[in-house]
XYZ file of C-alpha atoms in Angstrom:
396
model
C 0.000 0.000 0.000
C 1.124 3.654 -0.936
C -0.505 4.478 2.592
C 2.136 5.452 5.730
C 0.696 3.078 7.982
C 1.252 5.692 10.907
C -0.286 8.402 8.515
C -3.419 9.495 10.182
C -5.251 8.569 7.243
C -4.582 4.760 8.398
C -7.500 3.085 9.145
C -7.171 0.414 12.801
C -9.931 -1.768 12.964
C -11.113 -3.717 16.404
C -13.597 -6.256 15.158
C -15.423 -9.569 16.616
C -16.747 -12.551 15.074
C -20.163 -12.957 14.708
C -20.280 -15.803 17.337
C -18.368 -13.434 19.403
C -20.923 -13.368 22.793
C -23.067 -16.282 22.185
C -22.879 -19.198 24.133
C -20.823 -20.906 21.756
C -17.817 -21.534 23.824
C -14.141 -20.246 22.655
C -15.996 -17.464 21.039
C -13.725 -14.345 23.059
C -11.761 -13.081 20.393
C -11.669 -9.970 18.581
C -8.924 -9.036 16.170
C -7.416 -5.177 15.397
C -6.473 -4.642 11.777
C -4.339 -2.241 10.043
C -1.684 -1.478 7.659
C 1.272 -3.193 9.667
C 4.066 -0.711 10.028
C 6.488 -3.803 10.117
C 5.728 -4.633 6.982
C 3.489 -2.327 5.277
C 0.820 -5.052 4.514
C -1.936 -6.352 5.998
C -2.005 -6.618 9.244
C -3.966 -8.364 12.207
C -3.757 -9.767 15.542
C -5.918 -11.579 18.049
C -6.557 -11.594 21.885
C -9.369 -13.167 24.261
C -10.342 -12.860 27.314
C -13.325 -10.601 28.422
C -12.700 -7.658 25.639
C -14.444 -9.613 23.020
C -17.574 -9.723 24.946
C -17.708 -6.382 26.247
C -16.602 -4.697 23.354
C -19.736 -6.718 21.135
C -21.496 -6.052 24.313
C -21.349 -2.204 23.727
C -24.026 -2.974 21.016
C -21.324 -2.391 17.614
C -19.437 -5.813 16.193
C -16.328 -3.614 15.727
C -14.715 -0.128 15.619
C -13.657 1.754 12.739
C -10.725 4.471 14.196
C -8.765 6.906 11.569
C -7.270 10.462 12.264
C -5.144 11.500 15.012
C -5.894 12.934 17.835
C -4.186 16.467 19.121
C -3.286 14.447 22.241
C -3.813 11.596 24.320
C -6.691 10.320 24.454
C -9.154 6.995 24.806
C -12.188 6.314 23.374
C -14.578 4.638 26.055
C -17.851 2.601 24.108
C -20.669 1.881 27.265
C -24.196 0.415 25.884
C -24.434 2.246 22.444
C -22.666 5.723 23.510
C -18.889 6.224 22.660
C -17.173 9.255 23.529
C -13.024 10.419 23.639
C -12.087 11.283 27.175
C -8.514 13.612 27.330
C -5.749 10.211 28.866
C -2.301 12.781 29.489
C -2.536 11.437 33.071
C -2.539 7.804 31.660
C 0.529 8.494 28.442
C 3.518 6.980 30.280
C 2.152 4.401 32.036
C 2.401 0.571 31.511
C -0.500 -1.635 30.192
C -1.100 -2.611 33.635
C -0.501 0.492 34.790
C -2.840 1.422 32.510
C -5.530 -0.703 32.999
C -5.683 0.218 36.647
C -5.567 4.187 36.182
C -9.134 3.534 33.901
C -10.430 1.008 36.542
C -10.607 3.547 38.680
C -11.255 6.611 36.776
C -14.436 5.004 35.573
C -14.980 3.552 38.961
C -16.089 0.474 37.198
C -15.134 -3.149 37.162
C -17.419 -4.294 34.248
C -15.666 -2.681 31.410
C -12.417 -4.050 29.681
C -9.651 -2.331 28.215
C -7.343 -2.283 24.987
C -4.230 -0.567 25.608
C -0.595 0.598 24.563
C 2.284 0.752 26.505
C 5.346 2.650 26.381
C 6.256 1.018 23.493
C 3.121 1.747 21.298
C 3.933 5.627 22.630
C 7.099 5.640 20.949
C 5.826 3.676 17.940
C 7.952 1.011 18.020
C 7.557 -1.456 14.756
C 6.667 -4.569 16.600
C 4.139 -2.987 19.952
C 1.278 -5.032 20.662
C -2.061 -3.775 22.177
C -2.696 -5.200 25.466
C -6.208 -6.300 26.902
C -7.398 -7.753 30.497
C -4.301 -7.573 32.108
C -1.825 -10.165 30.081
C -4.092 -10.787 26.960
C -2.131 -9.538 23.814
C -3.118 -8.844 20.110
C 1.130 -9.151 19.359
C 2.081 -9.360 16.287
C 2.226 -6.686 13.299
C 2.974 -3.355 15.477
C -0.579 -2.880 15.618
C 0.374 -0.767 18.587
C 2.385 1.652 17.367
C -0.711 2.391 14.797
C -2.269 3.042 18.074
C 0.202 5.411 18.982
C 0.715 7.008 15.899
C -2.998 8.700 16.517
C -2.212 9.539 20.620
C -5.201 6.811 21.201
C -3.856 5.438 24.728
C -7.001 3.561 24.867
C -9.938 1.600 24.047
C -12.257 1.062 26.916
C -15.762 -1.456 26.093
C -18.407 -2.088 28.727
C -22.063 -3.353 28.067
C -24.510 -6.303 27.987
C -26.064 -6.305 25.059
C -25.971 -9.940 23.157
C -26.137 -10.864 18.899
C -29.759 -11.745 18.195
C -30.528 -15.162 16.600
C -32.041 -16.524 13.440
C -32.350 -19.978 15.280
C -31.599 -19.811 19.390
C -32.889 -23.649 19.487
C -30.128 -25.154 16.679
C -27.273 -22.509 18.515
C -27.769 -23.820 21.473
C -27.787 -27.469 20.146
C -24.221 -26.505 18.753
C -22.822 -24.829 21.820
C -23.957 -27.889 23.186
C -22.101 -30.519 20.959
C -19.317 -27.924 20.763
C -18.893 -27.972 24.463
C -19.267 -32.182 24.465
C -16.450 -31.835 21.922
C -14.215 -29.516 23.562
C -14.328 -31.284 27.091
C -13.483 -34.903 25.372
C -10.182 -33.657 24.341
C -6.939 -34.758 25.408
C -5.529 -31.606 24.294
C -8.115 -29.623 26.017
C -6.791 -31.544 29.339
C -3.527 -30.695 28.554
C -4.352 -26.872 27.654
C -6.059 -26.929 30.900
C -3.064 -28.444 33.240
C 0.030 -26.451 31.873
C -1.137 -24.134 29.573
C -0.098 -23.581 25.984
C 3.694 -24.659 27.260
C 1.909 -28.541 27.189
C 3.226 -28.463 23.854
C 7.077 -27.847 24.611
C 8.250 -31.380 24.916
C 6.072 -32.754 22.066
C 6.878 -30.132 19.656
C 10.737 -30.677 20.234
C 9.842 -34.274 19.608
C 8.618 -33.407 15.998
C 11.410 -30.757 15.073
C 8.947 -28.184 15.538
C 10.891 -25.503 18.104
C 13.546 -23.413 16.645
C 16.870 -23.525 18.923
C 19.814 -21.059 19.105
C 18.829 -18.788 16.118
C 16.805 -21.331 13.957
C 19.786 -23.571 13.972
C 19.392 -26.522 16.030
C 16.304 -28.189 17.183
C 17.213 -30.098 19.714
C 17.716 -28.833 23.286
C 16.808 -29.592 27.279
C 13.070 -29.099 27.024
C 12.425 -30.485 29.974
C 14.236 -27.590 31.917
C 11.400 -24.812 30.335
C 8.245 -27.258 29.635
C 4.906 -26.997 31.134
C 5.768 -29.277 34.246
C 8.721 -27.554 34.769
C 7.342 -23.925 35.547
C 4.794 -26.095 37.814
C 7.321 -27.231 39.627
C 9.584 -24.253 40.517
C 6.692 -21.923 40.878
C 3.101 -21.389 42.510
C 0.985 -21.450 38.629
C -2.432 -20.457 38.537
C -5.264 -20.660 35.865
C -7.341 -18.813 34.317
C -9.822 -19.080 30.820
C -11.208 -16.038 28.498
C -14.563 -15.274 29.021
C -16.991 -18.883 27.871
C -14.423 -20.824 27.582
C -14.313 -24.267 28.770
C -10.644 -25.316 29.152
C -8.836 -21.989 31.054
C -5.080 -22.705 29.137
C -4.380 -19.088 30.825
C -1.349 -18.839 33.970
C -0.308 -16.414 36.337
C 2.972 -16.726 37.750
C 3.154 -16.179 41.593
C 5.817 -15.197 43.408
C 8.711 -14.873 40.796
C 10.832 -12.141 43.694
C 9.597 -10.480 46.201
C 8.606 -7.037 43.286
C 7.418 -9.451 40.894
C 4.291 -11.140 42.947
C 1.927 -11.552 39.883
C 2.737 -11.966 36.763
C 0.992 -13.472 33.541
C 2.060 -16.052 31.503
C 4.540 -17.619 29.237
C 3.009 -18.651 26.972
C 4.569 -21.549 24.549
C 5.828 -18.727 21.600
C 7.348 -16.580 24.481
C 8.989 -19.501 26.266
C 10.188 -20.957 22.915
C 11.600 -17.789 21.714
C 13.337 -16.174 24.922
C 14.199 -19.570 25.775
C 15.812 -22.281 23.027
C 15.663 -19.700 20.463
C 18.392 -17.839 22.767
C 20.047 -21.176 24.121
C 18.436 -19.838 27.583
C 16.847 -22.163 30.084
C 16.719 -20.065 32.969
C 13.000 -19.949 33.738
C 13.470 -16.990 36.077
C 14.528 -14.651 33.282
C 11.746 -16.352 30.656
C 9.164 -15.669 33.130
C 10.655 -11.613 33.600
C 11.349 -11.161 30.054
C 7.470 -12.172 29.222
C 6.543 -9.443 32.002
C 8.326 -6.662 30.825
C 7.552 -7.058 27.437
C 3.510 -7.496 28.408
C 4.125 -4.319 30.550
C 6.110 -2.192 28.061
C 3.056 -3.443 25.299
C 5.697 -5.050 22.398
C 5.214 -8.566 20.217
C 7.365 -11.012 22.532
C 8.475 -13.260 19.044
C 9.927 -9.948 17.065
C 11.724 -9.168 20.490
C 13.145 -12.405 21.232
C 13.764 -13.244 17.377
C 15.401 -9.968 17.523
C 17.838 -10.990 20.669
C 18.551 -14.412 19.246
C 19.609 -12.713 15.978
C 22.074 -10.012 18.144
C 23.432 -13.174 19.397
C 24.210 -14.983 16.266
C 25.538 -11.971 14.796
C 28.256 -11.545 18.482
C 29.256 -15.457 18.251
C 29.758 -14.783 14.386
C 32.391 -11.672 15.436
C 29.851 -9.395 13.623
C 28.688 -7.340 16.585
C 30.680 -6.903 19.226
C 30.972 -5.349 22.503
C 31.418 -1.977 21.351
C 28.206 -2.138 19.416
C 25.977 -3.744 22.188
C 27.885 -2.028 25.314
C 27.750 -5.467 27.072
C 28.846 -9.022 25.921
C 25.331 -10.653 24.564
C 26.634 -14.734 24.944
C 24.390 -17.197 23.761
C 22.232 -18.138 26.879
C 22.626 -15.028 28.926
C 19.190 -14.220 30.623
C 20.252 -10.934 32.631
C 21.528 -9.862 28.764
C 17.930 -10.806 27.332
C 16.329 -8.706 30.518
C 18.862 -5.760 29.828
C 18.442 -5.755 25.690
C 14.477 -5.734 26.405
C 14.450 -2.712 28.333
C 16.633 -1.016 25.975
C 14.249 -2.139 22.931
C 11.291 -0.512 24.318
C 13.072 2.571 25.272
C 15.157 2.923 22.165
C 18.570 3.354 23.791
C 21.613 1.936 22.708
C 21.734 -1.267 20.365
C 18.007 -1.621 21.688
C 17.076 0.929 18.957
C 18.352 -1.060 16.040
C 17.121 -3.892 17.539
C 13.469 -2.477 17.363
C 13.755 -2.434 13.579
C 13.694 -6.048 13.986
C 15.931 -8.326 11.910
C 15.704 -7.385 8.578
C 16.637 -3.840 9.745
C 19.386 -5.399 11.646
C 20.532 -7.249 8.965
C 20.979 -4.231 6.732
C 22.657 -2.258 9.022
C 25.373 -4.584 9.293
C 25.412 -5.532 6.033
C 24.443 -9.401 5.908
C 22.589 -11.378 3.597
C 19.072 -10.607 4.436
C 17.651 -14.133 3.875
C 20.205 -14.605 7.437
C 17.182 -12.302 9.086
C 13.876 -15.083 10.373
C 11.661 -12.972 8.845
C 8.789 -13.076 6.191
C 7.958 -9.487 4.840
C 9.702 -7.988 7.542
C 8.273 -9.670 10.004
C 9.783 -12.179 12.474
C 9.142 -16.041 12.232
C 7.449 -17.670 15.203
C 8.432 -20.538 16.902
C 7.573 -23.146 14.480
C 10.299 -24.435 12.470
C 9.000 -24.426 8.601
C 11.246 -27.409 8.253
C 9.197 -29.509 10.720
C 5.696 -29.448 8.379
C 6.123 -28.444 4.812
C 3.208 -27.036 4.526
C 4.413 -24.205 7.568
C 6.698 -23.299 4.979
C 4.538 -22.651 2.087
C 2.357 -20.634 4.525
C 5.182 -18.534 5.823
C 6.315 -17.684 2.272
C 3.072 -17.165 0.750
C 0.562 -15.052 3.018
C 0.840 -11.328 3.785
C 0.873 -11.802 7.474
């Protein structure tokens, strides 16, 4: 597209489905949409939780944002009525942060919010929005569209349900759907350790990229489902009609850290194998910070694995980085985040994201994971063929 996808003229799109707050279960999804300024296509991401619900709740299936606003602002949808409330006492803040300031501003517990971080503030190619607490739309810098028009915010609240054609054969589905659902073996796996259930198996079938896409075969059992079971107190939690609950919250990583959401399998792949790192204690932080700062946790981590490659290889070295960046090194990975979302140091190239990176030093770009400019996730192509032909051929 000709269009700047920061321009104000970019349209972002929040839309649900329209089984989005039925009883249909594992309905509580709603995706944004814009012109990804990673890659200047299309681009979309997806989150759960209660957002879906409320926001199809407020009486519209979607919302249709362009402009830019002359400052910070968010746009709060309640039954039918949507108005732009002034958010300078919210720019700055975290996505949890966040979430809490408009919690209380609205004194109201029975809205949900979409937010940016930092991170979406300064535009950054790969922020994510953020939604009930740890929920993330992620990928395509959907974010930083967010930021590009000063909207902090979207903030959904309401009851109103979809009306039906035929109530008697939905409910018949939601019913065999739910039958379905709870016969599972995956569901039961979903449910006990979350989407890290998959870990183990998918090292099993060649499916998890290790130390820069280059092996495939590492300790699993040191970052797997059971494993952040073991070493910490995990608790669950499921999006709004859902059934199974594959959600965790991580208690009582240090004593500042007493709540924290997730990993999730991706995030745990990526800051993990993908950077030969299986401390869980620095997996666990990483997540955090990057949920709190609002930024894609696969173009970050993709990003740091990359760095890494390129400081084994004699490529980067510590003059570029300021530190020594070893495969492996999880107070490196916690550093190089911060520095990412606040653009200082190498953290600013690295927020380009590997292609950028790639340039800059002057490498072959097919060394950079990325399709279109944007990062690879953490499923080896080489595992299912038809992975590959998907990763080469779609425009997201």
């Amino acid at each position: 597209s000709d269009m700047d996808p920061l321009g104000p003229d970019s349209p972002l799109v929040f839309a649900t489905g329209p089984l989005t707050a039925t009883q249909v279960p594992m309905v509580s999804r709603y995706a944004v949409c814009a012109i990804s300024p990673l890659t200047g296509f299309w681009g979309e991401a997806t989150s759960g939780g209660k957002f879906p619900f409320r926001l199809k709740g407020t009486g519209y299936d979607g919302i249709f944002i362009t402009g830019k606003s002359e400052g910070p602002v968010m746009l709060h949808i309640e039954n039918g009525q949507a108005q732009l409330i002034r958010a300078n006492d919210l720019w700055g803040l975290d996505t949890y942060q966040t979430q809490a300031a408009i919690r209380e501003k609205l004194g109201s517990s029975r809205v949900s919010t979409a937010c940016i971080g930092p991170a979406g503030e300064r535009q950054l190619s790969y922020a994510a929005i953020m939604n009930d607490r740890g929920r993330a739309a992620g990928r395509c810098g959907l974010g930083a569209v967010m930021g590009s028009k000063n909207l902090k915010a979207v903030v959904v609240g309401g009851g109103r349900r979809p009306e039906y054609a035929d109530k008697k054969a939905l409910n018949a589905l939601a019913k065999d759907a739910m039958a379905a659902i709870k016969g599972d073996l995956i569901s039961v796996a979903l449910k006990e350790y979350g989407t890290l259930f998959y870990m183990d198996m998918a090292m099993a079938l060649g499916d998890v990229p290790a130390k820069y896409y280059r092996k495939s075969v590492f300790p699993a059992e040191k970052i797997s489902g059971q494993a952040l079971r073991q070493k910490y107190t995990v608790e669950t939690y499921a999006c709004q009609g859902c059934p199974v609950g594959c959600g965790r919250e991580v208690k009582d990583v240090r004593p500042d850290l007493k709540r924290v959401d997730g990993p999730e399998y991706e995030t745990a792949a990526a800051f993990g194998p993908l950077c030969m790192n299986y401390d869980l204690d620095s997996i666990v932080e990483a997540n955090h910070l990057c949920n709190a700062y609002g930024m894609d946790t696969i173009s970050a981590a993709v990003s740091i694995a990359y760095l890494m490659h390129l400081f084994e290889e004699g490529v980067v070295t510590q003059e570029h980085t300021g530190m020594p960046v070893p495969w492996g090194d999880g107070a490196a990975i916690i550093q190089l985040v911060h520095m990412i979302a606040n653009g200082e140091g190498i953290g600013k190239l690295l927020g380009q994201g590997t292609l950028g990176m790639a340039k800059a030093f002057d490498r072959d770009t097919q060394e950079a994971a990325q399709v279109k400019g944007m990062e690879i996730p953490m499923h080896d192509a080489r595992a299912f063929n038809g992975q590959a032909v998907s990763y080469a051929t779609n425009p997201r």
